[in-house]
Amino acid sequence: MTDPLHTAETASAGGPYPAPAGFVEKAPLERYVPPQKPSLVGLSREELAAALDTIGVPAAQRKMRVQQLWHWLYVRGASGFDEMTSVSKELRALLDAHFTLARPQVVAEQTSVDGTRKWLLRLPGERAGEAPHEVECVYIPEPDRGTLCLSSQVGCTLTCSFCHTGTQRLVRNLTAGEIVGQIMVARDRLADWTDRGKGRDVRLVSNIVMMGMGEPLYNFEAVRDALLVAADGEGIAISKRRITLSTSGVVPNIARAGAEIGCMLAVSLHAVRDDLRDKLVPLNRKYPIAELLEGCRHYPGLSNARRITFEYVMLKGVNDSAADAKALVKLLKGIPAKINLIPFNPWPGTRYECSDWEQIEKFSEIIFNAGYASPVRTPRGRDILAACGQLKSATEKLSARERLALRAMAMTD
Ligand code: SAH
Ligand code: SF4
């Protein structure tokens, strides 16, 4: 497996994108130490074959055994080797002696009145006895899809000023197994394996977004390996068109994501001017807006049917003026784009407020009239997601906005 702390970004430090003076990033503090008996969840086929090699499975059998394991793990959702009835008893015992099929431990599960489900997962720390780390994973059901929002890191090395994750000191990259493990947990908890009996197109988890904790392009290899497992047509089989990776703008890894993962891309833009984006998304000092958009223009496979989603968090009096909306439209000219307006989700101690609903409407109307779909990302699971209470008055007014968003989506998607 790749070193979870190694990314192309750290490898290229001092390369074409040296960090400007005064740019502060937190270094990952924690390192993953694999358990004595490792889980097979999240391994690629090659890594599975290598694991079988270590326990003496003959080379001639390995490909077939990998195929069996893949099916039991990712189509049937097996959580123990004893379920694998097509595998000989001897091999099952041997596998059980050396490996597990463990997923991250679920420490809390919450279900919202709108069906949104959130799982708090516990991951091991670096040393025995050390406080474990926690990440969350959220499932959002909609009439035509079910979206699972995955975390890529515990905390985040970046420090976006409006983001609660950015304030957390502790950072650890998740392994590919821990990222795939989130999908396994969701399918386990939703009873979303083939024993639903109706084939894969009716699976509840139909889409994945890398929009939970962490910056996925700062944990590139693990995220790539996990998403390739998720997209494998003989396993979890979520098409790359239904997988979206959200980045705050790690420019050198955007092209890599296109070439090595091939999933859909979302970019957290949030501002149309560098001076403001420097404050909201400090990574902008390293990769300013013009470079970021240049990277987006070259994203492989871009077309009107495969657009980049630009995320824009609505911050009252900060980035939400009509002039900002007009500048946004101008800035994205020529890029096949969707714009996703996100009502700011306040958290204790933040200096920002969510824009007034009228202002979001105005902003959205300008973008809509310029020919973009501008759906406001409907805040979901408010009753279970932290720190949402303060937006309650905005929620009440949401339905008019939702109708507009639906109209926009119907016209352009
Ligand atoms: N690190 C990646 C992905 C995780 S954050 C990124 O930044 O893109 C997913 C999205 O949520 C990003 O667009 C991020 O800017 C946004 N976000 C973070 N904190 C938020 C908050 N308090 N309210 C609304 N959106 C927020
Ligand atoms: Fe939060 Fe994403 Fe910024 Fe990290 S990169 S601090 S997760 S918004």
Short mmCIF file of C-alpha atoms and ligand atoms in Angstrom, two decimals:
data_model
loop_
_atom_site.label_atom_id
_atom_site.label_comp_id
_atom_site.label_asym_id
_atom_site.label_seq_id
_atom_site.Cartn_x
_atom_site.Cartn_y
_atom_site.Cartn_z
CA MET A 1 0.00 0.00 0.00
CA THR A 2 1.14 3.58 -0.54
CA ASP A 3 2.33 5.69 2.34
CA PRO A 4 -0.82 7.55 3.41
CA LEU A 5 1.15 10.65 4.25
CA HIS A 6 2.85 10.88 0.90
CA THR A 7 1.09 12.95 -1.73
CA ALA A 8 2.17 14.35 -5.05
CA GLU A 9 1.79 17.71 -3.40
CA THR A 10 4.42 17.08 -0.74
CA ALA A 11 6.59 15.42 -3.37
CA SER A 12 6.43 18.52 -5.53
CA ALA A 13 7.23 20.95 -2.72
CA GLY A 14 9.86 23.28 -4.08
CA GLY A 15 8.87 22.22 -7.60
CA PRO A 16 6.82 24.34 -9.95
CA TYR A 17 4.60 25.57 -7.11
CA PRO A 18 6.77 26.71 -4.19
CA ALA A 19 4.77 27.85 -1.16
CA PRO A 20 4.83 31.63 -0.87
CA ALA A 21 6.34 33.11 2.27
CA GLY A 22 3.91 33.35 5.14
CA PHE A 23 1.68 30.59 3.86
CA VAL A 24 0.86 28.37 6.77
CA GLU A 25 -0.35 24.82 6.46
CA LYS A 26 -0.64 22.39 9.29
CA ALA A 27 1.49 19.30 8.76
CA PRO A 28 -0.22 15.94 9.16
CA LEU A 29 0.50 15.01 12.76
CA GLU A 30 -0.64 11.47 12.88
CA ARG A 31 0.40 8.38 11.04
CA TYR A 32 -1.75 5.34 10.46
CA VAL A 33 -0.36 2.19 11.99
CA PRO A 34 -1.97 -0.93 10.53
CA PRO A 35 -3.42 -3.41 12.99
CA GLN A 36 -1.76 -6.79 13.51
CA LYS A 37 -4.52 -8.49 11.60
CA PRO A 38 -5.29 -6.17 8.68
CA SER A 39 -8.64 -5.76 6.97
CA LEU A 40 -8.92 -6.67 3.30
CA VAL A 41 -11.48 -3.89 2.76
CA GLY A 42 -10.24 -1.29 0.28
CA LEU A 43 -7.37 -3.28 -1.23
CA SER A 44 -7.01 -3.21 -5.00
CA ARG A 45 -7.09 -6.52 -6.88
CA GLU A 46 -3.27 -6.44 -7.07
CA GLU A 47 -2.99 -5.82 -3.33
CA LEU A 48 -5.46 -8.63 -2.64
CA ALA A 49 -3.36 -10.99 -4.78
CA ALA A 50 -0.26 -9.92 -2.84
CA ALA A 51 -2.09 -10.55 0.45
CA LEU A 52 -3.02 -14.05 -0.75
CA ASP A 53 0.59 -14.63 -1.72
CA THR A 54 1.70 -13.90 1.85
CA ILE A 55 -0.48 -16.71 3.19
CA GLY A 56 0.70 -19.20 0.59
CA VAL A 57 -2.14 -19.25 -1.95
CA PRO A 58 -0.50 -20.66 -5.10
CA ALA A 59 0.05 -18.18 -7.95
CA ALA A 60 -2.13 -20.19 -10.34
CA GLN A 61 -5.14 -19.82 -8.03
CA ARG A 62 -4.74 -16.21 -7.02
CA LYS A 63 -6.63 -14.52 -9.83
CA MET A 64 -9.66 -16.73 -9.28
CA ARG A 65 -9.50 -16.28 -5.50
CA VAL A 66 -9.26 -12.51 -5.87
CA GLN A 67 -12.34 -12.62 -8.09
CA GLN A 68 -14.21 -14.58 -5.42
CA LEU A 69 -13.15 -12.28 -2.61
CA TRP A 70 -14.05 -9.22 -4.69
CA HIS A 71 -17.53 -10.56 -5.30
CA TRP A 72 -18.16 -11.52 -1.68
CA LEU A 73 -16.82 -8.23 -0.39
CA TYR A 74 -18.20 -5.70 -2.82
CA VAL A 75 -21.30 -7.32 -4.33
CA ARG A 76 -22.53 -9.35 -1.36
CA GLY A 77 -21.13 -7.20 1.41
CA ALA A 78 -19.68 -10.13 3.37
CA SER A 79 -18.46 -9.10 6.79
CA GLY A 80 -16.91 -12.45 7.72
CA PHE A 81 -15.03 -15.16 5.79
CA ASP A 82 -17.52 -17.78 6.97
CA GLU A 83 -20.13 -16.25 4.65
CA MET A 84 -17.99 -17.05 1.60
CA THR A 85 -19.58 -20.37 0.78
CA SER A 86 -17.92 -20.68 -2.63
CA VAL A 87 -14.50 -20.58 -0.98
CA SER A 88 -13.12 -23.82 0.50
CA LYS A 89 -13.33 -24.25 4.27
CA GLU A 90 -9.55 -24.55 4.54
CA LEU A 91 -8.92 -21.28 2.74
CA ARG A 92 -11.62 -19.51 4.74
CA ALA A 93 -9.89 -20.63 7.94
CA LEU A 94 -6.52 -19.52 6.61
CA LEU A 95 -7.89 -16.11 5.62
CA ASP A 96 -9.55 -15.76 9.00
CA ALA A 97 -6.29 -16.49 10.77
CA HIS A 98 -4.50 -13.64 9.01
CA PHE A 99 -7.06 -11.04 7.94
CA THR A 100 -10.39 -9.45 8.77
CA LEU A 101 -13.13 -7.80 6.72
CA ALA A 102 -13.45 -5.05 9.31
CA ARG A 103 -14.97 -1.69 8.51
CA PRO A 104 -14.48 1.44 10.60
CA GLN A 105 -16.28 1.17 13.94
CA VAL A 106 -19.61 3.00 14.07
CA VAL A 107 -19.88 4.92 17.35
CA ALA A 108 -23.07 6.84 16.63
CA GLU A 109 -25.81 6.78 14.06
CA GLN A 110 -28.37 9.52 13.60
CA THR A 111 -31.35 9.63 11.29
CA SER A 112 -32.98 12.89 10.30
CA VAL A 113 -36.69 13.33 9.74
CA ASP A 114 -35.90 13.81 6.04
CA GLY A 115 -34.15 10.44 5.90
CA THR A 116 -30.59 11.80 6.00
CA ARG A 117 -28.36 9.50 8.00
CA LYS A 118 -25.12 10.32 9.65
CA TRP A 119 -22.56 7.91 11.04
CA LEU A 120 -19.78 8.85 13.38
CA LEU A 121 -16.87 6.50 12.76
CA ARG A 122 -13.99 5.76 15.07
CA LEU A 123 -10.55 5.21 13.59
CA PRO A 124 -7.44 4.04 15.39
CA GLY A 125 -4.86 6.60 16.47
CA GLU A 126 -1.15 6.22 16.11
CA ARG A 127 -0.33 4.46 19.35
CA ALA A 128 -2.16 1.97 21.51
CA GLY A 129 -4.01 3.78 24.26
CA GLU A 130 -4.13 7.05 22.33
CA ALA A 131 -7.51 8.71 21.93
CA PRO A 132 -9.06 7.45 18.71
CA HIS A 133 -9.99 9.79 15.88
CA GLU A 134 -13.47 10.35 14.60
CA VAL A 135 -14.82 11.18 11.15
CA GLU A 136 -18.30 11.34 9.78
CA CYS A 137 -20.04 9.98 6.78
CA VAL A 138 -23.47 11.19 5.66
CA TYR A 139 -26.13 9.55 3.46
CA ILE A 140 -28.59 11.85 1.71
CA PRO A 141 -31.57 10.19 0.03
CA GLU A 142 -33.33 12.01 -2.81
CA PRO A 143 -36.10 10.79 -5.10
CA ASP A 144 -33.75 9.90 -7.97
CA ARG A 145 -30.53 9.08 -6.12
CA GLY A 146 -28.86 8.41 -2.81
CA THR A 147 -25.67 10.32 -2.18
CA LEU A 148 -22.99 9.30 0.25
CA CYS A 149 -20.67 12.04 1.48
CA LEU A 150 -17.27 10.63 2.45
CA SER A 151 -14.37 11.99 4.48
CA SER A 152 -10.79 11.79 3.22
CA GLN A 153 -8.90 12.99 6.32
CA VAL A 154 -9.37 13.39 10.04
CA GLY A 155 -9.38 17.19 10.17
CA CYS A 156 -7.71 19.08 7.33
CA THR A 157 -4.26 20.61 6.86
CA LEU A 158 -5.88 23.65 5.24
CA THR A 159 -7.43 26.50 7.14
CA CYS A 160 -10.40 27.90 5.22
CA SER A 161 -11.72 30.59 7.53
CA PHE A 162 -15.41 29.64 7.21
CA CYS A 163 -14.88 25.89 7.70
CA HIS A 164 -15.08 24.18 11.05
CA THR A 165 -12.89 21.27 9.94
CA GLY A 166 -10.14 23.79 9.19
CA THR A 167 -9.98 24.73 12.87
CA GLN A 168 -9.15 21.22 14.02
CA ARG A 169 -5.59 20.69 15.09
CA LEU A 170 -5.38 16.99 14.61
CA VAL A 171 -4.86 15.70 11.09
CA ARG A 172 -4.49 12.20 9.77
CA ASN A 173 -4.91 10.95 6.24
CA LEU A 174 -7.43 8.16 5.91
CA THR A 175 -6.26 4.97 4.24
CA ALA A 176 -8.00 3.67 1.12
CA GLY A 177 -9.49 0.98 3.34
CA GLU A 178 -10.98 3.56 5.67
CA ILE A 179 -12.47 5.46 2.74
CA VAL A 180 -13.97 2.35 1.11
CA GLY A 181 -14.94 1.28 4.65
CA GLN A 182 -17.30 4.26 4.86
CA ILE A 183 -19.18 2.93 1.81
CA MET A 184 -19.28 -0.54 3.37
CA VAL A 185 -20.68 0.88 6.63
CA ALA A 186 -23.37 2.80 4.74
CA ARG A 187 -24.39 -0.23 2.66
CA ASP A 188 -24.37 -2.42 5.80
CA ARG A 189 -26.54 0.01 7.75
CA LEU A 190 -28.92 0.65 4.86
CA ALA A 191 -29.13 -3.09 4.02
CA ASP A 192 -28.01 -2.06 0.56
CA TRP A 193 -26.29 -5.22 -0.70
CA THR A 194 -27.56 -7.58 -3.38
CA ASP A 195 -29.77 -9.35 -0.92
CA ARG A 196 -32.10 -6.47 -1.64
CA GLY A 197 -32.65 -8.83 -4.57
CA LYS A 198 -33.37 -6.31 -7.27
CA GLY A 199 -30.02 -5.74 -8.94
CA ARG A 200 -27.55 -2.96 -8.67
CA ASP A 201 -29.44 -0.10 -10.29
CA VAL A 202 -31.83 0.03 -7.35
CA ARG A 203 -29.09 0.34 -4.76
CA LEU A 204 -29.75 3.08 -2.25
CA VAL A 205 -26.19 4.42 -2.42
CA SER A 206 -25.98 5.50 -6.06
CA ASN A 207 -23.65 8.51 -5.84
CA ILE A 208 -20.52 9.44 -3.92
CA VAL A 209 -19.22 12.89 -3.09
CA MET A 210 -15.82 13.46 -1.49
CA MET A 211 -17.14 16.43 0.48
CA GLY A 212 -16.81 15.36 4.08
CA MET A 213 -13.84 16.13 6.28
CA GLY A 214 -10.50 16.83 4.68
CA GLU A 215 -8.95 17.87 1.38
CA PRO A 216 -9.06 14.80 -0.89
CA LEU A 217 -6.31 16.04 -3.20
CA TYR A 218 -3.92 16.22 -0.21
CA ASN A 219 -4.48 12.50 0.30
CA PHE A 220 -4.31 11.72 -3.36
CA GLU A 221 -3.18 8.10 -3.56
CA ALA A 222 -5.56 6.78 -0.91
CA VAL A 223 -8.52 8.68 -2.38
CA ARG A 224 -7.66 7.51 -5.89
CA ASP A 225 -7.28 3.88 -4.84
CA ALA A 226 -10.54 3.99 -2.86
CA LEU A 227 -12.53 5.59 -5.67
CA LEU A 228 -11.19 3.07 -8.19
CA VAL A 229 -12.44 0.29 -5.92
CA ALA A 230 -15.83 2.03 -5.64
CA ALA A 231 -16.08 2.44 -9.43
CA ASP A 232 -15.10 -1.15 -10.28
CA GLY A 233 -17.99 -2.55 -12.36
CA GLU A 234 -17.71 -6.01 -10.80
CA GLY A 235 -17.97 -4.73 -7.26
CA ILE A 236 -19.50 -1.63 -5.68
CA ALA A 237 -19.98 -0.41 -9.25
CA ILE A 238 -20.73 3.27 -8.80
CA SER A 239 -19.99 4.85 -12.15
CA LYS A 240 -17.30 7.54 -12.27
CA ARG A 241 -19.95 9.94 -13.52
CA ARG A 242 -21.69 9.48 -10.18
CA ILE A 243 -18.57 10.16 -8.14
CA THR A 244 -17.65 13.79 -7.44
CA LEU A 245 -14.44 14.92 -5.81
CA SER A 246 -14.49 18.36 -4.21
CA THR A 247 -11.25 20.29 -3.88
CA SER A 248 -10.35 23.66 -2.46
CA GLY A 249 -7.98 24.01 -5.42
CA VAL A 250 -4.85 21.85 -5.20
CA VAL A 251 -4.01 22.70 -8.79
CA PRO A 252 -1.25 20.17 -9.59
CA ASN A 253 -3.43 17.30 -8.45
CA ILE A 254 -6.50 18.37 -10.43
CA ALA A 255 -4.98 17.05 -13.66
CA ARG A 256 -3.90 13.90 -11.83
CA ALA A 257 -7.44 13.40 -10.56
CA GLY A 258 -8.70 13.60 -14.12
CA ALA A 259 -6.08 11.24 -15.49
CA GLU A 260 -5.86 8.71 -12.66
CA ILE A 261 -9.41 8.70 -11.26
CA GLY A 262 -11.61 10.14 -14.01
CA CYS A 263 -14.39 11.19 -11.67
CA MET A 264 -16.43 14.39 -11.73
CA LEU A 265 -14.84 17.48 -10.23
CA ALA A 266 -16.18 20.13 -7.88
CA VAL A 267 -14.13 23.18 -7.01
CA SER A 268 -14.64 25.29 -3.89
CA LEU A 269 -14.35 28.73 -5.44
CA HIS A 270 -16.25 30.89 -2.93
CA ALA A 271 -14.80 34.20 -4.16
CA VAL A 272 -14.19 35.96 -7.46
CA ARG A 273 -11.21 38.08 -6.39
CA ASP A 274 -7.83 36.88 -5.14
CA ASP A 275 -7.72 39.30 -2.19
CA LEU A 276 -10.94 37.86 -0.81
CA ARG A 277 -10.22 34.24 -1.75
CA ASP A 278 -6.83 34.55 -0.02
CA LYS A 279 -8.77 35.14 3.20
CA LEU A 280 -11.50 32.55 2.72
CA VAL A 281 -9.40 29.78 1.17
CA PRO A 282 -5.76 30.51 2.13
CA LEU A 283 -4.56 27.90 -0.37
CA ASN A 284 -5.38 30.61 -2.91
CA ARG A 285 -2.09 32.28 -2.03
CA LYS A 286 -0.35 29.25 -3.45
CA TYR A 287 -2.72 28.60 -6.37
CA PRO A 288 -4.56 31.81 -7.23
CA ILE A 289 -7.86 31.98 -9.10
CA ALA A 290 -6.39 32.34 -12.62
CA GLU A 291 -4.18 29.24 -12.16
CA LEU A 292 -7.03 27.32 -10.62
CA LEU A 293 -9.37 28.09 -13.52
CA GLU A 294 -6.63 27.26 -16.02
CA GLY A 295 -6.30 23.87 -14.32
CA CYS A 296 -10.08 23.45 -14.57
CA ARG A 297 -10.13 24.27 -18.29
CA HIS A 298 -7.78 21.36 -18.90
CA TYR A 299 -9.68 18.86 -16.81
CA PRO A 300 -9.89 15.74 -18.99
CA GLY A 301 -13.25 14.84 -20.47
CA LEU A 302 -14.84 18.22 -19.86
CA SER A 303 -17.93 18.91 -21.99
CA ASN A 304 -21.38 20.37 -21.60
CA ALA A 305 -22.52 16.95 -20.49
CA ARG A 306 -19.62 16.65 -18.03
CA ARG A 307 -19.26 19.96 -16.26
CA ILE A 308 -17.23 21.09 -13.32
CA THR A 309 -19.31 22.13 -10.33
CA PHE A 310 -18.17 25.38 -8.77
CA GLU A 311 -19.14 25.61 -5.13
CA TYR A 312 -19.85 29.01 -3.67
CA VAL A 313 -20.63 29.39 0.00
CA MET A 314 -22.98 32.31 0.68
CA LEU A 315 -21.44 34.57 3.34
CA LYS A 316 -23.44 37.61 4.38
CA GLY A 317 -21.84 40.86 3.31
CA VAL A 318 -18.63 39.08 2.29
CA ASN A 319 -19.05 37.49 -1.14
CA ASP A 320 -22.78 37.74 -1.85
CA SER A 321 -23.32 41.03 -3.72
CA ALA A 322 -24.93 41.33 -7.14
CA ALA A 323 -21.54 42.52 -8.43
CA ASP A 324 -19.97 39.29 -7.14
CA ALA A 325 -22.60 37.26 -8.99
CA LYS A 326 -21.93 39.12 -12.23
CA ALA A 327 -18.16 38.71 -11.80
CA LEU A 328 -18.66 35.00 -11.16
CA VAL A 329 -20.50 34.56 -14.44
CA LYS A 330 -17.75 36.44 -16.26
CA LEU A 331 -15.00 34.47 -14.59
CA LEU A 332 -16.41 31.10 -15.56
CA LYS A 333 -17.02 32.05 -19.19
CA GLY A 334 -15.88 29.28 -21.51
CA ILE A 335 -15.71 26.59 -18.82
CA PRO A 336 -18.45 23.94 -18.91
CA ALA A 337 -19.69 24.69 -15.41
CA LYS A 338 -22.46 24.25 -12.91
CA ILE A 339 -22.67 26.58 -9.96
CA ASN A 340 -23.67 25.28 -6.57
CA LEU A 341 -24.62 27.94 -4.04
CA ILE A 342 -24.17 26.64 -0.51
CA PRO A 343 -25.91 28.39 2.37
CA PHE A 344 -23.22 28.92 5.00
CA ASN A 345 -23.59 26.48 7.85
CA PRO A 346 -22.58 28.41 10.99
CA TRP A 347 -20.63 26.88 13.84
CA PRO A 348 -19.87 28.16 17.35
CA GLY A 349 -17.21 30.83 17.27
CA THR A 350 -17.37 31.62 13.57
CA ARG A 351 -17.20 35.23 12.47
CA TYR A 352 -19.39 34.64 9.41
CA GLU A 353 -23.13 34.61 8.91
CA CYS A 354 -25.21 33.01 6.19
CA SER A 355 -26.47 35.46 3.56
CA ASP A 356 -30.09 36.50 3.84
CA TRP A 357 -32.41 34.39 1.80
CA GLU A 358 -33.43 37.32 -0.38
CA GLN A 359 -29.78 37.91 -1.22
CA ILE A 360 -29.24 34.25 -2.14
CA GLU A 361 -32.29 34.51 -4.40
CA LYS A 362 -30.93 37.63 -6.06
CA PHE A 363 -27.50 36.10 -6.53
CA SER A 364 -28.98 32.93 -7.91
CA GLU A 365 -31.25 34.83 -10.31
CA ILE A 366 -28.28 36.65 -11.87
CA ILE A 367 -26.48 33.37 -12.45
CA PHE A 368 -29.61 31.71 -13.73
CA ASN A 369 -30.28 34.53 -16.18
CA ALA A 370 -26.72 34.13 -17.49
CA GLY A 371 -27.66 30.59 -18.54
CA TYR A 372 -26.30 28.61 -15.60
CA ALA A 373 -28.20 26.23 -13.48
CA SER A 374 -27.69 27.65 -10.03
CA PRO A 375 -29.19 25.20 -7.63
CA VAL A 376 -28.78 26.12 -4.02
CA ARG A 377 -27.51 23.05 -2.24
CA THR A 378 -30.48 22.23 -0.09
CA PRO A 379 -29.30 21.95 3.47
CA ARG A 380 -30.24 18.44 4.52
CA GLY A 381 -30.51 16.67 7.80
CA ARG A 382 -30.62 19.93 9.71
CA ASP A 383 -31.94 18.28 12.79
CA ILE A 384 -28.88 16.04 13.04
CA LEU A 385 -26.06 18.01 11.49
CA ALA A 386 -24.17 20.09 14.01
CA ALA A 387 -24.67 23.82 14.36
CA CYS A 388 -27.55 24.08 11.95
CA GLY A 389 -30.10 25.51 14.33
CA GLN A 390 -29.20 29.08 13.58
CA LEU A 391 -30.27 28.69 9.99
CA LYS A 392 -33.74 27.59 10.90
CA SER A 393 -35.42 30.80 9.78
CA ALA A 394 -33.80 30.42 6.38
CA THR A 395 -35.05 26.84 6.14
CA GLU A 396 -38.62 27.99 6.46
CA LYS A 397 -38.21 30.04 3.33
CA LEU A 398 -36.47 27.27 1.49
CA SER A 399 -39.33 25.92 -0.54
CA ALA A 400 -39.60 28.91 -2.89
CA ARG A 401 -35.88 28.73 -3.46
CA GLU A 402 -36.07 24.98 -4.02
CA ARG A 403 -38.69 25.44 -6.70
CA LEU A 404 -36.39 27.85 -8.51
CA ALA A 405 -33.49 25.44 -8.16
CA LEU A 406 -35.56 22.60 -9.53
CA ARG A 407 -36.63 24.73 -12.46
CA ALA A 408 -32.99 25.62 -13.13
CA MET A 409 -31.89 22.00 -12.98
CA ALA A 410 -34.72 20.84 -15.20
CA MET A 411 -33.70 23.33 -17.86
CA THR A 412 -30.02 22.62 -18.02
CA ASP A 413 -29.20 19.20 -16.58
N1 SAH B 1 -11.82 20.05 1.29
C1 SAH B 1 -12.67 19.95 0.17
C2 SAH B 1 -13.87 19.05 0.40
C3 SAH B 1 -14.54 19.09 1.75
S1 SAH B 1 -15.45 20.54 2.14
C4 SAH B 1 -13.11 21.33 -0.27
O1 SAH B 1 -12.85 22.30 0.43
O2 SAH B 1 -13.67 21.42 -1.36
C5 SAH B 1 -16.91 20.41 1.12
C6 SAH B 1 -17.54 21.73 0.79
O3 SAH B 1 -18.15 22.31 1.97
C7 SAH B 1 -16.56 22.76 0.28
O4 SAH B 1 -17.09 23.47 -0.82
C8 SAH B 1 -16.40 23.66 1.48
O5 SAH B 1 -15.93 24.94 1.11
C9 SAH B 1 -17.80 23.68 2.04
N2 SAH B 1 -17.90 24.14 3.44
C10 SAH B 1 -16.99 24.03 4.42
N3 SAH B 1 -17.45 24.57 5.57
C11 SAH B 1 -18.69 25.04 5.31
C12 SAH B 1 -19.69 25.70 6.07
N4 SAH B 1 -19.51 25.98 7.35
N5 SAH B 1 -20.85 26.03 5.46
C13 SAH B 1 -21.06 25.73 4.16
N6 SAH B 1 -20.16 25.10 3.38
C14 SAH B 1 -18.98 24.77 3.94
FE1 SF4 B 2 -12.55 22.81 5.16
FE2 SF4 B 2 -12.21 21.92 2.62
FE3 SF4 B 2 -10.97 24.14 3.49
FE4 SF4 B 2 -10.22 21.76 4.44
S1 SF4 B 2 -10.04 22.48 2.32
S2 SF4 B 2 -10.50 23.64 5.63
S3 SF4 B 2 -12.22 20.69 4.52
S4 SF4 B 2 -13.19 23.82 3.25
#
